[in-house]
């Protein structure tokens, strides 16, 4: 589900002129995916993670699939365009 949200956002942001939004989208999602994948692999191969770290990983995944980042970037973009107009 997280990867699907990433590709949908990438597709939509690719249509816009503002490349900074796409850069932030990639940075946040790829970083988050690397973190939760690393934690998952560590848990699977090396040793079980504590409940707090597992909750941290779940929080990162919830942030990545929620529309909060997309809405925040849209609001920031709208306010920046009003200032330049």
JSON list of C-alpha atoms in Angstrom, two decimals:
[
{"chain": "A", "resi": 1, "resn": "UNK", "atom": "CA", "xyz": [0.00, 0.00, 0.00]},
{"chain": "A", "resi": 2, "resn": "UNK", "atom": "CA", "xyz": [2.83, 2.41, 0.86]},
{"chain": "A", "resi": 3, "resn": "UNK", "atom": "CA", "xyz": [4.54, 1.85, -2.49]},
{"chain": "A", "resi": 4, "resn": "UNK", "atom": "CA", "xyz": [1.23, 2.31, -4.32]},
{"chain": "A", "resi": 5, "resn": "UNK", "atom": "CA", "xyz": [0.71, 5.69, -2.61]},
{"chain": "A", "resi": 6, "resn": "UNK", "atom": "CA", "xyz": [4.27, 6.64, -3.57]},
{"chain": "A", "resi": 7, "resn": "UNK", "atom": "CA", "xyz": [3.69, 5.85, -7.25]},
{"chain": "A", "resi": 8, "resn": "UNK", "atom": "CA", "xyz": [0.34, 7.65, -7.36]},
{"chain": "A", "resi": 9, "resn": "UNK", "atom": "CA", "xyz": [1.88, 10.76, -5.82]},
{"chain": "A", "resi": 10, "resn": "UNK", "atom": "CA", "xyz": [4.86, 10.56, -8.16]},
{"chain": "A", "resi": 11, "resn": "UNK", "atom": "CA", "xyz": [2.56, 10.30, -11.17]},
{"chain": "A", "resi": 12, "resn": "UNK", "atom": "CA", "xyz": [0.46, 13.28, -10.11]},
{"chain": "A", "resi": 13, "resn": "UNK", "atom": "CA", "xyz": [3.37, 15.48, -9.03]},
{"chain": "A", "resi": 14, "resn": "UNK", "atom": "CA", "xyz": [5.12, 14.71, -12.33]},
{"chain": "A", "resi": 15, "resn": "UNK", "atom": "CA", "xyz": [2.37, 16.65, -14.10]},
{"chain": "A", "resi": 16, "resn": "UNK", "atom": "CA", "xyz": [3.06, 19.84, -12.13]},
{"chain": "A", "resi": 17, "resn": "UNK", "atom": "CA", "xyz": [5.59, 22.52, -13.03]},
{"chain": "A", "resi": 18, "resn": "UNK", "atom": "CA", "xyz": [6.94, 22.79, -9.48]},
{"chain": "A", "resi": 19, "resn": "UNK", "atom": "CA", "xyz": [9.81, 20.31, -9.32]},
{"chain": "A", "resi": 20, "resn": "UNK", "atom": "CA", "xyz": [10.56, 21.06, -5.65]},
{"chain": "A", "resi": 21, "resn": "UNK", "atom": "CA", "xyz": [7.32, 19.31, -4.66]},
{"chain": "A", "resi": 22, "resn": "UNK", "atom": "CA", "xyz": [8.40, 16.18, -6.49]},
{"chain": "A", "resi": 23, "resn": "UNK", "atom": "CA", "xyz": [11.85, 16.31, -4.88]},
{"chain": "A", "resi": 24, "resn": "UNK", "atom": "CA", "xyz": [10.38, 16.56, -1.38]},
{"chain": "A", "resi": 25, "resn": "UNK", "atom": "CA", "xyz": [7.93, 13.75, -2.17]},
{"chain": "A", "resi": 26, "resn": "UNK", "atom": "CA", "xyz": [10.77, 11.45, -3.29]},
{"chain": "A", "resi": 27, "resn": "UNK", "atom": "CA", "xyz": [13.03, 12.39, -0.39]},
{"chain": "A", "resi": 28, "resn": "UNK", "atom": "CA", "xyz": [10.41, 11.77, 2.29]},
{"chain": "A", "resi": 29, "resn": "UNK", "atom": "CA", "xyz": [9.03, 8.56, 0.82]},
{"chain": "A", "resi": 30, "resn": "UNK", "atom": "CA", "xyz": [12.32, 6.94, -0.12]},
{"chain": "A", "resi": 31, "resn": "UNK", "atom": "CA", "xyz": [13.82, 7.83, 3.27]},
{"chain": "A", "resi": 32, "resn": "UNK", "atom": "CA", "xyz": [10.78, 6.45, 5.08]},
{"chain": "A", "resi": 33, "resn": "UNK", "atom": "CA", "xyz": [10.79, 3.25, 3.03]},
{"chain": "A", "resi": 34, "resn": "UNK", "atom": "CA", "xyz": [14.50, 2.75, 3.70]},
{"chain": "A", "resi": 35, "resn": "UNK", "atom": "CA", "xyz": [13.96, 3.22, 7.44]},
{"chain": "A", "resi": 36, "resn": "UNK", "atom": "CA", "xyz": [11.04, 0.81, 7.76]},
{"chain": "A", "resi": 37, "resn": "UNK", "atom": "CA", "xyz": [12.67, -1.74, 5.44]},
{"chain": "A", "resi": 38, "resn": "UNK", "atom": "CA", "xyz": [15.93, -1.61, 7.42]},
{"chain": "A", "resi": 39, "resn": "UNK", "atom": "CA", "xyz": [14.08, -2.04, 10.69]},
{"chain": "A", "resi": 40, "resn": "UNK", "atom": "CA", "xyz": [12.08, -4.93, 9.25]},
{"chain": "A", "resi": 41, "resn": "UNK", "atom": "CA", "xyz": [15.18, -6.69, 7.96]},
{"chain": "A", "resi": 42, "resn": "UNK", "atom": "CA", "xyz": [16.97, -6.15, 11.27]},
{"chain": "A", "resi": 43, "resn": "UNK", "atom": "CA", "xyz": [13.98, -7.61, 13.10]},
{"chain": "A", "resi": 44, "resn": "UNK", "atom": "CA", "xyz": [13.77, -10.55, 10.76]},
{"chain": "A", "resi": 45, "resn": "UNK", "atom": "CA", "xyz": [17.45, -11.51, 10.47]},
{"chain": "A", "resi": 46, "resn": "UNK", "atom": "CA", "xyz": [19.28, -10.24, 13.54]},
{"chain": "A", "resi": 47, "resn": "UNK", "atom": "CA", "xyz": [17.11, -9.78, 16.61]},
{"chain": "A", "resi": 48, "resn": "UNK", "atom": "CA", "xyz": [13.58, -8.84, 17.59]},
{"chain": "A", "resi": 49, "resn": "UNK", "atom": "CA", "xyz": [12.96, -5.12, 17.94]},
{"chain": "A", "resi": 50, "resn": "UNK", "atom": "CA", "xyz": [11.41, -3.58, 21.02]},
{"chain": "A", "resi": 51, "resn": "UNK", "atom": "CA", "xyz": [7.75, -2.56, 21.00]},
{"chain": "A", "resi": 52, "resn": "UNK", "atom": "CA", "xyz": [8.71, 1.14, 20.95]},
{"chain": "A", "resi": 53, "resn": "UNK", "atom": "CA", "xyz": [10.79, 0.76, 17.77]},
{"chain": "A", "resi": 54, "resn": "UNK", "atom": "CA", "xyz": [8.01, -1.25, 16.12]},
{"chain": "A", "resi": 55, "resn": "UNK", "atom": "CA", "xyz": [5.56, 1.52, 17.00]},
{"chain": "A", "resi": 56, "resn": "UNK", "atom": "CA", "xyz": [7.99, 4.04, 15.49]},
{"chain": "A", "resi": 57, "resn": "UNK", "atom": "CA", "xyz": [8.06, 2.02, 12.25]},
{"chain": "A", "resi": 58, "resn": "UNK", "atom": "CA", "xyz": [4.25, 1.87, 12.18]},
{"chain": "A", "resi": 59, "resn": "UNK", "atom": "CA", "xyz": [4.11, 5.64, 12.68]},
{"chain": "A", "resi": 60, "resn": "UNK", "atom": "CA", "xyz": [6.44, 6.20, 9.74]},
{"chain": "A", "resi": 61, "resn": "UNK", "atom": "CA", "xyz": [4.29, 3.97, 7.56]},
{"chain": "A", "resi": 62, "resn": "UNK", "atom": "CA", "xyz": [1.13, 5.81, 8.60]},
{"chain": "A", "resi": 63, "resn": "UNK", "atom": "CA", "xyz": [2.76, 9.13, 7.71]},
{"chain": "A", "resi": 64, "resn": "UNK", "atom": "CA", "xyz": [3.75, 7.79, 4.29]},
{"chain": "A", "resi": 65, "resn": "UNK", "atom": "CA", "xyz": [0.26, 6.55, 3.41]},
{"chain": "A", "resi": 66, "resn": "UNK", "atom": "CA", "xyz": [-1.65, 9.49, 4.84]},
{"chain": "A", "resi": 67, "resn": "UNK", "atom": "CA", "xyz": [-2.45, 12.47, 2.60]},
{"chain": "A", "resi": 68, "resn": "UNK", "atom": "CA", "xyz": [-1.00, 14.92, 5.15]},
{"chain": "A", "resi": 69, "resn": "UNK", "atom": "CA", "xyz": [2.29, 15.42, 3.27]},
{"chain": "A", "resi": 70, "resn": "UNK", "atom": "CA", "xyz": [0.52, 15.92, -0.04]},
{"chain": "A", "resi": 71, "resn": "UNK", "atom": "CA", "xyz": [-1.96, 18.43, 1.43]},
{"chain": "A", "resi": 72, "resn": "UNK", "atom": "CA", "xyz": [0.79, 20.31, 3.26]},
{"chain": "A", "resi": 73, "resn": "UNK", "atom": "CA", "xyz": [2.83, 20.65, 0.07]},
{"chain": "A", "resi": 74, "resn": "UNK", "atom": "CA", "xyz": [-0.25, 21.85, -1.80]},
{"chain": "A", "resi": 75, "resn": "UNK", "atom": "CA", "xyz": [-1.00, 24.49, 0.82]},
{"chain": "A", "resi": 76, "resn": "UNK", "atom": "CA", "xyz": [2.62, 25.64, 0.85]},
{"chain": "A", "resi": 77, "resn": "UNK", "atom": "CA", "xyz": [2.65, 25.81, -2.95]},
{"chain": "A", "resi": 78, "resn": "UNK", "atom": "CA", "xyz": [-0.57, 27.83, -2.97]},
{"chain": "A", "resi": 79, "resn": "UNK", "atom": "CA", "xyz": [0.76, 30.30, -0.41]},
{"chain": "A", "resi": 80, "resn": "UNK", "atom": "CA", "xyz": [4.05, 30.70, -2.32]},
{"chain": "A", "resi": 81, "resn": "UNK", "atom": "CA", "xyz": [2.19, 31.38, -5.56]},
{"chain": "A", "resi": 82, "resn": "UNK", "atom": "CA", "xyz": [0.04, 34.05, -3.88]},
{"chain": "A", "resi": 83, "resn": "UNK", "atom": "CA", "xyz": [3.16, 35.83, -2.63]},
{"chain": "A", "resi": 84, "resn": "UNK", "atom": "CA", "xyz": [4.72, 35.94, -6.11]},
{"chain": "A", "resi": 85, "resn": "UNK", "atom": "CA", "xyz": [1.50, 37.06, -7.82]}
]
